[in-house]
N, CA, C and O atoms as a Maestro MAE file, in Angstrom:
{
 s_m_m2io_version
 :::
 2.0.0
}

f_m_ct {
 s_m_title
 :::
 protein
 m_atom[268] {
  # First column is atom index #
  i_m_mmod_type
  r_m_x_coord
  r_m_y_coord
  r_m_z_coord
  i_m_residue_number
  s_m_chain_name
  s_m_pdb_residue_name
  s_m_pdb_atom_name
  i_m_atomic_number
  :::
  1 25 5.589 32.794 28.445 1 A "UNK " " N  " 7
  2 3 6.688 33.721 28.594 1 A "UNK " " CA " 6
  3 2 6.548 34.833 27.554 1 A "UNK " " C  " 6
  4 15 5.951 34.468 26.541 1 A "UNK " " O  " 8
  5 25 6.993 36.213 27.568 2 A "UNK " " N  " 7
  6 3 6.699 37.506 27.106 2 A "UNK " " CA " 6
  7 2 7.925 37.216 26.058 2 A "UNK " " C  " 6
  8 15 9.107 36.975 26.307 2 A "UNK " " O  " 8
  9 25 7.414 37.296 25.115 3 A "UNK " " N  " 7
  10 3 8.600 37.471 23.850 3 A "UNK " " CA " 6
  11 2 9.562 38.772 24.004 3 A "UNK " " C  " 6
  12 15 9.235 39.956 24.077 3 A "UNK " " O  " 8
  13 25 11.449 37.898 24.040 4 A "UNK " " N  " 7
  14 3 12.195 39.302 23.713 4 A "UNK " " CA " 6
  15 2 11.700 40.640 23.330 4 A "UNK " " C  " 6
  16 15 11.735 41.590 24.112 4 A "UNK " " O  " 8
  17 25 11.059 40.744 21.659 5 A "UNK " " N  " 7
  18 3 11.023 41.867 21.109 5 A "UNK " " CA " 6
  19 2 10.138 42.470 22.051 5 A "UNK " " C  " 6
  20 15 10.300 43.690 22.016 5 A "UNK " " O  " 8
  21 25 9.010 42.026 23.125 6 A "UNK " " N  " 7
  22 3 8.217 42.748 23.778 6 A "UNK " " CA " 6
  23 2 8.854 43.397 24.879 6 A "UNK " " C  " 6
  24 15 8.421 44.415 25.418 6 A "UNK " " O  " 8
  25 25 10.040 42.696 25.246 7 A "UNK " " N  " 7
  26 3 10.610 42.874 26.378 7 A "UNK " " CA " 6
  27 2 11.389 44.146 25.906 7 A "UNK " " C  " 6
  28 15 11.371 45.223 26.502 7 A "UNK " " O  " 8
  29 25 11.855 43.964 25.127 8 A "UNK " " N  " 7
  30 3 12.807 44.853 24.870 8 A "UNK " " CA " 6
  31 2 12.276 46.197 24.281 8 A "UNK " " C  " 6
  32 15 12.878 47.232 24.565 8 A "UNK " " O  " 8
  33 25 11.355 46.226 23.605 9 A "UNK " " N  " 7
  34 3 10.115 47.309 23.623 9 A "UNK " " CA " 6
  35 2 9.748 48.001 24.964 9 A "UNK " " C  " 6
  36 15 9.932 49.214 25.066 9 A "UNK " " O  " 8
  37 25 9.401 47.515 25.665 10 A "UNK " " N  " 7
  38 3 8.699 48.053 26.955 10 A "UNK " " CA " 6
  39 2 10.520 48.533 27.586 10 A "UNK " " C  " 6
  40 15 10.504 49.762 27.653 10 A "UNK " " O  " 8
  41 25 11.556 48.151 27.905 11 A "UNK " " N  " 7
  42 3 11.980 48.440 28.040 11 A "UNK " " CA " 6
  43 2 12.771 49.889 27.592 11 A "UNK " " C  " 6
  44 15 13.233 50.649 28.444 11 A "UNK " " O  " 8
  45 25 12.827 50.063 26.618 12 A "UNK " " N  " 7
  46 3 13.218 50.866 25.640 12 A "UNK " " CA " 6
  47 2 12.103 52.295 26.648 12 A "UNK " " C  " 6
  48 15 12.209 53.399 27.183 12 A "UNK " " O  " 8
  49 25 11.242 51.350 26.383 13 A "UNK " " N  " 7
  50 3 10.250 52.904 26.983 13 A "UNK " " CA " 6
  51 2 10.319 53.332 28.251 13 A "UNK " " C  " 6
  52 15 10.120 54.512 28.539 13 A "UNK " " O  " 8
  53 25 10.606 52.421 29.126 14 A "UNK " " N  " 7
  54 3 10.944 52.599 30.724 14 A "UNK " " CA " 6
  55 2 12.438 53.531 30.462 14 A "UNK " " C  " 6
  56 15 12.736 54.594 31.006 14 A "UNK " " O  " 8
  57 25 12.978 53.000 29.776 15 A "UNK " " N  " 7
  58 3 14.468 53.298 29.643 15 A "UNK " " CA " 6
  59 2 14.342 55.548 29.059 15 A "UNK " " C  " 6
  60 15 14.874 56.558 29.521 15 A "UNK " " O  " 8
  61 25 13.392 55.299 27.942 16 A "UNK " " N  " 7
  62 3 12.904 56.592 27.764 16 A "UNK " " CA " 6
  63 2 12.542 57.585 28.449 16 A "UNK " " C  " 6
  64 15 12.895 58.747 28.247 16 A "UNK " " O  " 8
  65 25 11.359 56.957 29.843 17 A "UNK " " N  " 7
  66 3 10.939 57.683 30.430 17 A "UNK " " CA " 6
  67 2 11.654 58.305 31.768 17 A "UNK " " C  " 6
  68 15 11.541 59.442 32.228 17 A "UNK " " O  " 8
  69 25 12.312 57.358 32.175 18 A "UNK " " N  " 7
  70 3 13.008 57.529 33.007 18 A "UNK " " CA " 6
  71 2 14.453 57.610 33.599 18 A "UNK " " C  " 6
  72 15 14.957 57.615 34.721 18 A "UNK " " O  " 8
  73 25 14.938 57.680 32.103 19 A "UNK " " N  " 7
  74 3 16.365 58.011 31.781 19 A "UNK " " CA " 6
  75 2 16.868 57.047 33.279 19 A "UNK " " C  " 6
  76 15 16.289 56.313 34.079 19 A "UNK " " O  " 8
  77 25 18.225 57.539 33.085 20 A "UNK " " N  " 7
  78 3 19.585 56.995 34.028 20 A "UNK " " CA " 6
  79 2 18.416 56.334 35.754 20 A "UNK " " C  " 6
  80 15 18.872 55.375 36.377 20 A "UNK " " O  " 8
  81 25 17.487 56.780 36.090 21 A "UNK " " N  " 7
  82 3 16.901 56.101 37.356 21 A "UNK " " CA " 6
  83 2 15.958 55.077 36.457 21 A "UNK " " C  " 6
  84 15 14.942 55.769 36.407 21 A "UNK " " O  " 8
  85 25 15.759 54.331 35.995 22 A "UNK " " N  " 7
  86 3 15.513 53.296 35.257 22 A "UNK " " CA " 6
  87 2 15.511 52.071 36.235 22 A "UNK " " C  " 6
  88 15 14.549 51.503 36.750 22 A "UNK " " O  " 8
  89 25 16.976 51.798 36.359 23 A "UNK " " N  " 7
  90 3 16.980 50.982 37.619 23 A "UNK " " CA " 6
  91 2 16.166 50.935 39.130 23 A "UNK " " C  " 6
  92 15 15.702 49.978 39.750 23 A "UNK " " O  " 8
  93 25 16.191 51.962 39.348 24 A "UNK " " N  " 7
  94 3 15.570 52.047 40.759 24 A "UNK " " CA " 6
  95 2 14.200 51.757 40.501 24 A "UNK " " C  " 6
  96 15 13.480 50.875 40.968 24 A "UNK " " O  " 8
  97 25 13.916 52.868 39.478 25 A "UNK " " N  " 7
  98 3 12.408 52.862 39.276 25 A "UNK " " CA " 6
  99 2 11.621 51.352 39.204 25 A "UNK " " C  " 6
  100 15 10.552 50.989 39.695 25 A "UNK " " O  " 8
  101 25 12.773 50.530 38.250 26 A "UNK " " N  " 7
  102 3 12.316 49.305 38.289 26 A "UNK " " CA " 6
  103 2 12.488 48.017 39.540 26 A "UNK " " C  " 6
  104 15 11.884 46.962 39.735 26 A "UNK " " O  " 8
  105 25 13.327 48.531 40.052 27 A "UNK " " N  " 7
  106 3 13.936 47.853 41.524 27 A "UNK " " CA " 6
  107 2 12.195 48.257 42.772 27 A "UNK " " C  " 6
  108 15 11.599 47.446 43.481 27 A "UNK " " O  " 8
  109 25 11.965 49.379 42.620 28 A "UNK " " N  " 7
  110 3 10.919 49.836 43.342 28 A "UNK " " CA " 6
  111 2 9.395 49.032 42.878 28 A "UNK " " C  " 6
  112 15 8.590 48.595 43.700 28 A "UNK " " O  " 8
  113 25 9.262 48.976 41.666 29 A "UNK " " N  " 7
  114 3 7.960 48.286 41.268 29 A "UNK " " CA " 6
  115 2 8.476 46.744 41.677 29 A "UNK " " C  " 6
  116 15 7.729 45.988 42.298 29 A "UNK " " O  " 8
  117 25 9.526 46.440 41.358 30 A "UNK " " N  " 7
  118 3 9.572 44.844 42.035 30 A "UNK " " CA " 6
  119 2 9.157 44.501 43.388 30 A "UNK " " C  " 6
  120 15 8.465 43.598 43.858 30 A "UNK " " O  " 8
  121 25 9.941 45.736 43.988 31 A "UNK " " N  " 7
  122 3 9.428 45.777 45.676 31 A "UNK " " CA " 6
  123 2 8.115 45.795 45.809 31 A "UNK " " C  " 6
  124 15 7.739 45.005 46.675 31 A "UNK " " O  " 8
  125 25 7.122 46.489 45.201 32 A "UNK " " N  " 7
  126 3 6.076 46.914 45.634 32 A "UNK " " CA " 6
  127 2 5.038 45.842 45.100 32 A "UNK " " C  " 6
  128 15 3.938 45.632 45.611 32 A "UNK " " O  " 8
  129 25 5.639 45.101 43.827 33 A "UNK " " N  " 7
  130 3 4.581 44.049 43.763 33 A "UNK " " CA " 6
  131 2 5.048 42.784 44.646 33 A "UNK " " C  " 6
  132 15 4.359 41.864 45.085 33 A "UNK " " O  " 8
  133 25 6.140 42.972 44.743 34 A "UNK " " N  " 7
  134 3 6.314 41.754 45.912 34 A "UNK " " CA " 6
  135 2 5.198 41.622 47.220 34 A "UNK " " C  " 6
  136 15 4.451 40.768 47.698 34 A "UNK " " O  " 8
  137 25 5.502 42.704 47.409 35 A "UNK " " N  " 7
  138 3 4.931 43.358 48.661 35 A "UNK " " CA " 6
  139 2 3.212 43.015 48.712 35 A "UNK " " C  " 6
  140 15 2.566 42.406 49.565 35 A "UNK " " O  " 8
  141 25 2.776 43.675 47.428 36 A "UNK " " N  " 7
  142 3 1.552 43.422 47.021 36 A "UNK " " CA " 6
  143 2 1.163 42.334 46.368 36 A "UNK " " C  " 6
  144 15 0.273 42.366 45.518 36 A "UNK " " O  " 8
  145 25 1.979 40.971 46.806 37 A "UNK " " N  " 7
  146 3 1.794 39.361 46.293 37 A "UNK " " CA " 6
  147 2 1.378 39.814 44.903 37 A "UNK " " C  " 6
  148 15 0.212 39.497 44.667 37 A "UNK " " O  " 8
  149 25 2.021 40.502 43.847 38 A "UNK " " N  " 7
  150 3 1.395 39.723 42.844 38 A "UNK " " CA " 6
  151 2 1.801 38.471 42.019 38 A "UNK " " C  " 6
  152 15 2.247 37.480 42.597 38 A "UNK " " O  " 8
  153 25 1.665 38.508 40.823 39 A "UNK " " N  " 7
  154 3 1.761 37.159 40.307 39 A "UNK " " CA " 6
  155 2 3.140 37.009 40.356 39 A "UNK " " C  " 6
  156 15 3.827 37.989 40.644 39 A "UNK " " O  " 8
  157 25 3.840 35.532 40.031 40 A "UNK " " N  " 7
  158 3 5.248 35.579 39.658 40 A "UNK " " CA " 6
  159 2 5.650 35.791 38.268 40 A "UNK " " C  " 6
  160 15 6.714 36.359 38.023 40 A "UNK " " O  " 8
  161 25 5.081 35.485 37.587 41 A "UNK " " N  " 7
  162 3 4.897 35.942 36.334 41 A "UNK " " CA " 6
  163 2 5.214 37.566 36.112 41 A "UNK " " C  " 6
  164 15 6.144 37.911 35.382 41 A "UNK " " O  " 8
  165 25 4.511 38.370 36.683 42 A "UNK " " N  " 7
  166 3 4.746 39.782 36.635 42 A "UNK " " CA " 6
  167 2 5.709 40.057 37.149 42 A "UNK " " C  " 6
  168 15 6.234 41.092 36.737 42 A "UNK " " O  " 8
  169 25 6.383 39.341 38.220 43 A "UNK " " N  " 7
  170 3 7.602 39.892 39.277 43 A "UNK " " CA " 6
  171 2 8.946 39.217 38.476 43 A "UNK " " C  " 6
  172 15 10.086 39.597 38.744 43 A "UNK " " O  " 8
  173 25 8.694 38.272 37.559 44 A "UNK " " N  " 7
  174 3 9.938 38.098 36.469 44 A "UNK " " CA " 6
  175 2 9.681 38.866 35.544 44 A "UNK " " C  " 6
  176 15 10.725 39.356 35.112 44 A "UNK " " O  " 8
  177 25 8.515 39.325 34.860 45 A "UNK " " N  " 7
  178 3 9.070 39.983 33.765 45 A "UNK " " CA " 6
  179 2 9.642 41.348 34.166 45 A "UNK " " C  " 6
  180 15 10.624 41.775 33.560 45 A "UNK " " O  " 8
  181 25 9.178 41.934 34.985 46 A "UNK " " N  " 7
  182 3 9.668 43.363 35.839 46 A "UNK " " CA " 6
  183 2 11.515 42.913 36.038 46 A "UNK " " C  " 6
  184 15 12.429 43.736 35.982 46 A "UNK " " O  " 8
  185 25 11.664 41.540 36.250 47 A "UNK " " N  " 7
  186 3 12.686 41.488 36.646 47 A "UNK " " CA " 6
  187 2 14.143 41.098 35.554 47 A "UNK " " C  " 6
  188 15 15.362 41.121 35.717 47 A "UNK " " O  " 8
  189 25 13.112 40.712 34.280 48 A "UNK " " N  " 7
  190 3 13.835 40.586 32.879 48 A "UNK " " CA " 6
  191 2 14.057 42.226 32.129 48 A "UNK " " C  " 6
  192 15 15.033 42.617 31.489 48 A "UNK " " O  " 8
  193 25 12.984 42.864 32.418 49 A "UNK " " N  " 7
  194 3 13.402 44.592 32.216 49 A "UNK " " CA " 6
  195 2 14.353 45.157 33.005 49 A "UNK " " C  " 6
  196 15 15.053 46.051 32.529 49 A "UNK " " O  " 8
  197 25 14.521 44.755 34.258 50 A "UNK " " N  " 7
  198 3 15.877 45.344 35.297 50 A "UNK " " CA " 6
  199 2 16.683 44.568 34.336 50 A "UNK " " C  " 6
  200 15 17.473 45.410 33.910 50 A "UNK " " O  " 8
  201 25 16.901 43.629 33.842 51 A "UNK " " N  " 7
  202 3 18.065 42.811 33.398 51 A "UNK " " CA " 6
  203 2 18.257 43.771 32.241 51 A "UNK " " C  " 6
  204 15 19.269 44.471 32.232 51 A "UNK " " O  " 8
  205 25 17.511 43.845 31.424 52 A "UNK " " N  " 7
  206 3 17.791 44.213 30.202 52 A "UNK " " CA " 6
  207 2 18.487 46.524 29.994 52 A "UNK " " C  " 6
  208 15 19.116 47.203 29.183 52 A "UNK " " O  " 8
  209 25 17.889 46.687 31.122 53 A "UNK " " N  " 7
  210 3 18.230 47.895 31.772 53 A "UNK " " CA " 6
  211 2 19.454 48.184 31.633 53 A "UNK " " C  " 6
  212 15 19.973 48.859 30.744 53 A "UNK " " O  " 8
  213 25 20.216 47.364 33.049 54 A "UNK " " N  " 7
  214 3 21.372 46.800 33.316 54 A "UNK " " CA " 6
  215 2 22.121 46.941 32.496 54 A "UNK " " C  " 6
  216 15 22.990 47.813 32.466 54 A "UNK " " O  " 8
  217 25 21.826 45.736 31.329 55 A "UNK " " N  " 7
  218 3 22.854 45.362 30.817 55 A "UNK " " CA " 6
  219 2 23.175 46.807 29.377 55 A "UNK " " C  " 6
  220 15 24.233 46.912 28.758 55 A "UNK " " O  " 8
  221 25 21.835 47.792 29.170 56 A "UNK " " N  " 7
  222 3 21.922 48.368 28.466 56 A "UNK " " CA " 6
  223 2 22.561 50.292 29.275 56 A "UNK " " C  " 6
  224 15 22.606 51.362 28.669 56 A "UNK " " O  " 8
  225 25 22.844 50.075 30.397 57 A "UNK " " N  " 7
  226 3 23.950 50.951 31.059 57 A "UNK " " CA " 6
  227 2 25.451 50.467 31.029 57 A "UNK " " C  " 6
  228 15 26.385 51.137 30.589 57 A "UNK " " O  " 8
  229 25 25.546 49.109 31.604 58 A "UNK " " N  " 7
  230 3 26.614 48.875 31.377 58 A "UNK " " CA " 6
  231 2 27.285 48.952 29.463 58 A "UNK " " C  " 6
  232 15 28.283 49.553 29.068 58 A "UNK " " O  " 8
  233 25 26.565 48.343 28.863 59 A "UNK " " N  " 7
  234 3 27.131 48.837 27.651 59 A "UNK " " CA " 6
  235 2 27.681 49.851 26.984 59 A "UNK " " C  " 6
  236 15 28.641 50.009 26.231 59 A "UNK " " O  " 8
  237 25 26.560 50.708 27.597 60 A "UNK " " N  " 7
  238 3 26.913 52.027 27.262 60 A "UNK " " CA " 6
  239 2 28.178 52.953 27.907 60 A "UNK " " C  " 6
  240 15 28.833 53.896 27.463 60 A "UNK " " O  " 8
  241 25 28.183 52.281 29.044 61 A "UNK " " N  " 7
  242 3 28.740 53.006 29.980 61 A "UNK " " CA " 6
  243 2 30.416 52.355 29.381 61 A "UNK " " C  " 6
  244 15 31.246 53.263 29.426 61 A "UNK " " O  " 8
  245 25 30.869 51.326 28.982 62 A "UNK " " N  " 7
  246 3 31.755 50.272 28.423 62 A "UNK " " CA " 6
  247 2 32.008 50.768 26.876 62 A "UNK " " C  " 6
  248 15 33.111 50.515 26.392 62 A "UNK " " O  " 8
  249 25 31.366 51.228 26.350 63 A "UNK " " N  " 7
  250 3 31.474 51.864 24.340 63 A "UNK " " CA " 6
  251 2 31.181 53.383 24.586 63 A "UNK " " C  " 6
  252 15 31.262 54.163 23.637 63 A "UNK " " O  " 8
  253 25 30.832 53.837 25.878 64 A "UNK " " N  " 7
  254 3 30.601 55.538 25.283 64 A "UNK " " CA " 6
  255 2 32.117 55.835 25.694 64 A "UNK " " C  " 6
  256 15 32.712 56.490 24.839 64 A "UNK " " O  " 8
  257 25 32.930 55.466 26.915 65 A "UNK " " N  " 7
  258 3 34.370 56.026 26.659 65 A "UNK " " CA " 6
  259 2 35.015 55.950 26.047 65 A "UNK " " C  " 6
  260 15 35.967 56.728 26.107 65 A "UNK " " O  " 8
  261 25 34.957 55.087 25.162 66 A "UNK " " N  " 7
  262 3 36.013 54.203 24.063 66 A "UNK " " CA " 6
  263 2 36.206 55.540 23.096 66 A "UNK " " C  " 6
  264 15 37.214 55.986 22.546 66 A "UNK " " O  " 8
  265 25 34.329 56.160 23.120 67 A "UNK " " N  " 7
  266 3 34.248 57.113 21.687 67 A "UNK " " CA " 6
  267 2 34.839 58.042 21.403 67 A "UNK " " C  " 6
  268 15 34.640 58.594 20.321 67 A "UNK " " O  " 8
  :::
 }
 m_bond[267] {
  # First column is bond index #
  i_m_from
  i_m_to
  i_m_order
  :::
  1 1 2 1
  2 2 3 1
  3 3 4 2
  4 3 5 1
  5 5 6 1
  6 6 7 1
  7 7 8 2
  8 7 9 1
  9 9 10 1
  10 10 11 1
  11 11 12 2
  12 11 13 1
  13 13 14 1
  14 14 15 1
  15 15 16 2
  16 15 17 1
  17 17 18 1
  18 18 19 1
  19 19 20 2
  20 19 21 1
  21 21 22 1
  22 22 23 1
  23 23 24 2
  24 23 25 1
  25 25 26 1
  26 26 27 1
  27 27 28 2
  28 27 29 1
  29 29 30 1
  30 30 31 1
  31 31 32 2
  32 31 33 1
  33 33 34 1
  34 34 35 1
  35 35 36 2
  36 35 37 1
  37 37 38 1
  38 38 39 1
  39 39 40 2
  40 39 41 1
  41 41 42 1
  42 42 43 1
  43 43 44 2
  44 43 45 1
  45 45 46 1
  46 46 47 1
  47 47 48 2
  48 47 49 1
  49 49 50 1
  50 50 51 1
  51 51 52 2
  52 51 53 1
  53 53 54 1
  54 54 55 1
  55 55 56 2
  56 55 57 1
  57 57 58 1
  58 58 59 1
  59 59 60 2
  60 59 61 1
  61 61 62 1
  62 62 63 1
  63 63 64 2
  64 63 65 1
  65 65 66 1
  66 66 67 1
  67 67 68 2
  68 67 69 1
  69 69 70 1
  70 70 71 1
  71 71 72 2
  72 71 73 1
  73 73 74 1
  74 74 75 1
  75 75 76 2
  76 75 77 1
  77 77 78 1
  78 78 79 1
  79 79 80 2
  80 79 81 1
  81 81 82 1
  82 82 83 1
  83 83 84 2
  84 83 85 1
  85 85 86 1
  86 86 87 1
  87 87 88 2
  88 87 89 1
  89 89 90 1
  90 90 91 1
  91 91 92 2
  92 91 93 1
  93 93 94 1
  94 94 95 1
  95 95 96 2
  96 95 97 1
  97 97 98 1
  98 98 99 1
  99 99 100 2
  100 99 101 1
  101 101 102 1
  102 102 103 1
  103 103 104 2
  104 103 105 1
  105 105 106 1
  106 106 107 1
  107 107 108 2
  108 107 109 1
  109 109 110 1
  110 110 111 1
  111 111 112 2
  112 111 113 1
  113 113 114 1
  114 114 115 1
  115 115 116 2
  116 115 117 1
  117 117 118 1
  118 118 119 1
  119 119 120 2
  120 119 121 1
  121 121 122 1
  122 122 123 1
  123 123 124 2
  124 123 125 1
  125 125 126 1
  126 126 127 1
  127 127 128 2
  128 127 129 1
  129 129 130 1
  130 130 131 1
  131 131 132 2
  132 131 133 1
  133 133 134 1
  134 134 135 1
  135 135 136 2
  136 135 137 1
  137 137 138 1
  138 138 139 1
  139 139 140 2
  140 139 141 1
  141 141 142 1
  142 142 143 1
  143 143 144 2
  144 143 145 1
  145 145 146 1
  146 146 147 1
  147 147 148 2
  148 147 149 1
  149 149 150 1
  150 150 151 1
  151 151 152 2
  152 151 153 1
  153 153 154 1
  154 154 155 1
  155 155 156 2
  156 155 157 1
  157 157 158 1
  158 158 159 1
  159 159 160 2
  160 159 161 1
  161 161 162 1
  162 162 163 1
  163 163 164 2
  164 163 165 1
  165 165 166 1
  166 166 167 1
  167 167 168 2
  168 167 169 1
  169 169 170 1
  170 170 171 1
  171 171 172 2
  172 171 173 1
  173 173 174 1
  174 174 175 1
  175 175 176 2
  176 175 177 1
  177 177 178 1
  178 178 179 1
  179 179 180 2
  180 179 181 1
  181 181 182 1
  182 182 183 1
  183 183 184 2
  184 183 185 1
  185 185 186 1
  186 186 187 1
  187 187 188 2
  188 187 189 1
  189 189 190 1
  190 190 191 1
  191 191 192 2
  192 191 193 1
  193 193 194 1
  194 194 195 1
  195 195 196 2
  196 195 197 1
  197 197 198 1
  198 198 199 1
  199 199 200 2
  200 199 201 1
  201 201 202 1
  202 202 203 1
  203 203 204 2
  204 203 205 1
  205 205 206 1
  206 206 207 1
  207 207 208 2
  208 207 209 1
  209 209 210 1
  210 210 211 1
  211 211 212 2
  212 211 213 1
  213 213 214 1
  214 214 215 1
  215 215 216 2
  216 215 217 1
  217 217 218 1
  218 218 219 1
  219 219 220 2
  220 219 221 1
  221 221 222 1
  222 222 223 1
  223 223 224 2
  224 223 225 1
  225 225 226 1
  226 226 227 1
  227 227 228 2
  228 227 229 1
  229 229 230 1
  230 230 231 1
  231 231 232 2
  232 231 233 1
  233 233 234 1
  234 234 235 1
  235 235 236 2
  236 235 237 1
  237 237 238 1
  238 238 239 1
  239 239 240 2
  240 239 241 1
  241 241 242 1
  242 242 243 1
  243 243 244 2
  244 243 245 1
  245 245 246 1
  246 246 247 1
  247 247 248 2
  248 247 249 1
  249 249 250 1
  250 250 251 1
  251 251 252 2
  252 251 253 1
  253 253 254 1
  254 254 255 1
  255 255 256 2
  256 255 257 1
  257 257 258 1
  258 258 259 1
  259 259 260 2
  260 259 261 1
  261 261 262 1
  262 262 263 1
  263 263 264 2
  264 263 265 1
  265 265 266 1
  266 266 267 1
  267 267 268 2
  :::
 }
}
């Protein structure tokens, strides 16, 4: 299994590159390796970065009105 801090690294950078479509972008590579059988291994960690995505919109989205 891919250690948090890696996860959350790579994320950070997906999250960078692709601002607010983050989600999709990552919703789309899930599709497409599905599609393209790859490993399961790869299709959870793709799917622990949607998580971590997620949960880092909703946060924001939950503490930036407060500000």
């Amino acid at each position: 299994m891919t250690p948090l801090s890696t996860l959350l690294e790579r994320a950070e950078a997906i999250y960078l590159t692709h601002g607010a479509g983050s989600a999709s972008y990552l919703l789309e590579q899930i599709e497409a390796a599905i599609r393209e059988g790859a490993p399961v291994q790869r299709i959870r960690e793709m799917d622990h970065l949607l998580q971590l995505i997620e949960y880092r919109e909703r946060t924001l989205a939950l503490y930036g009105r407060q500000s």
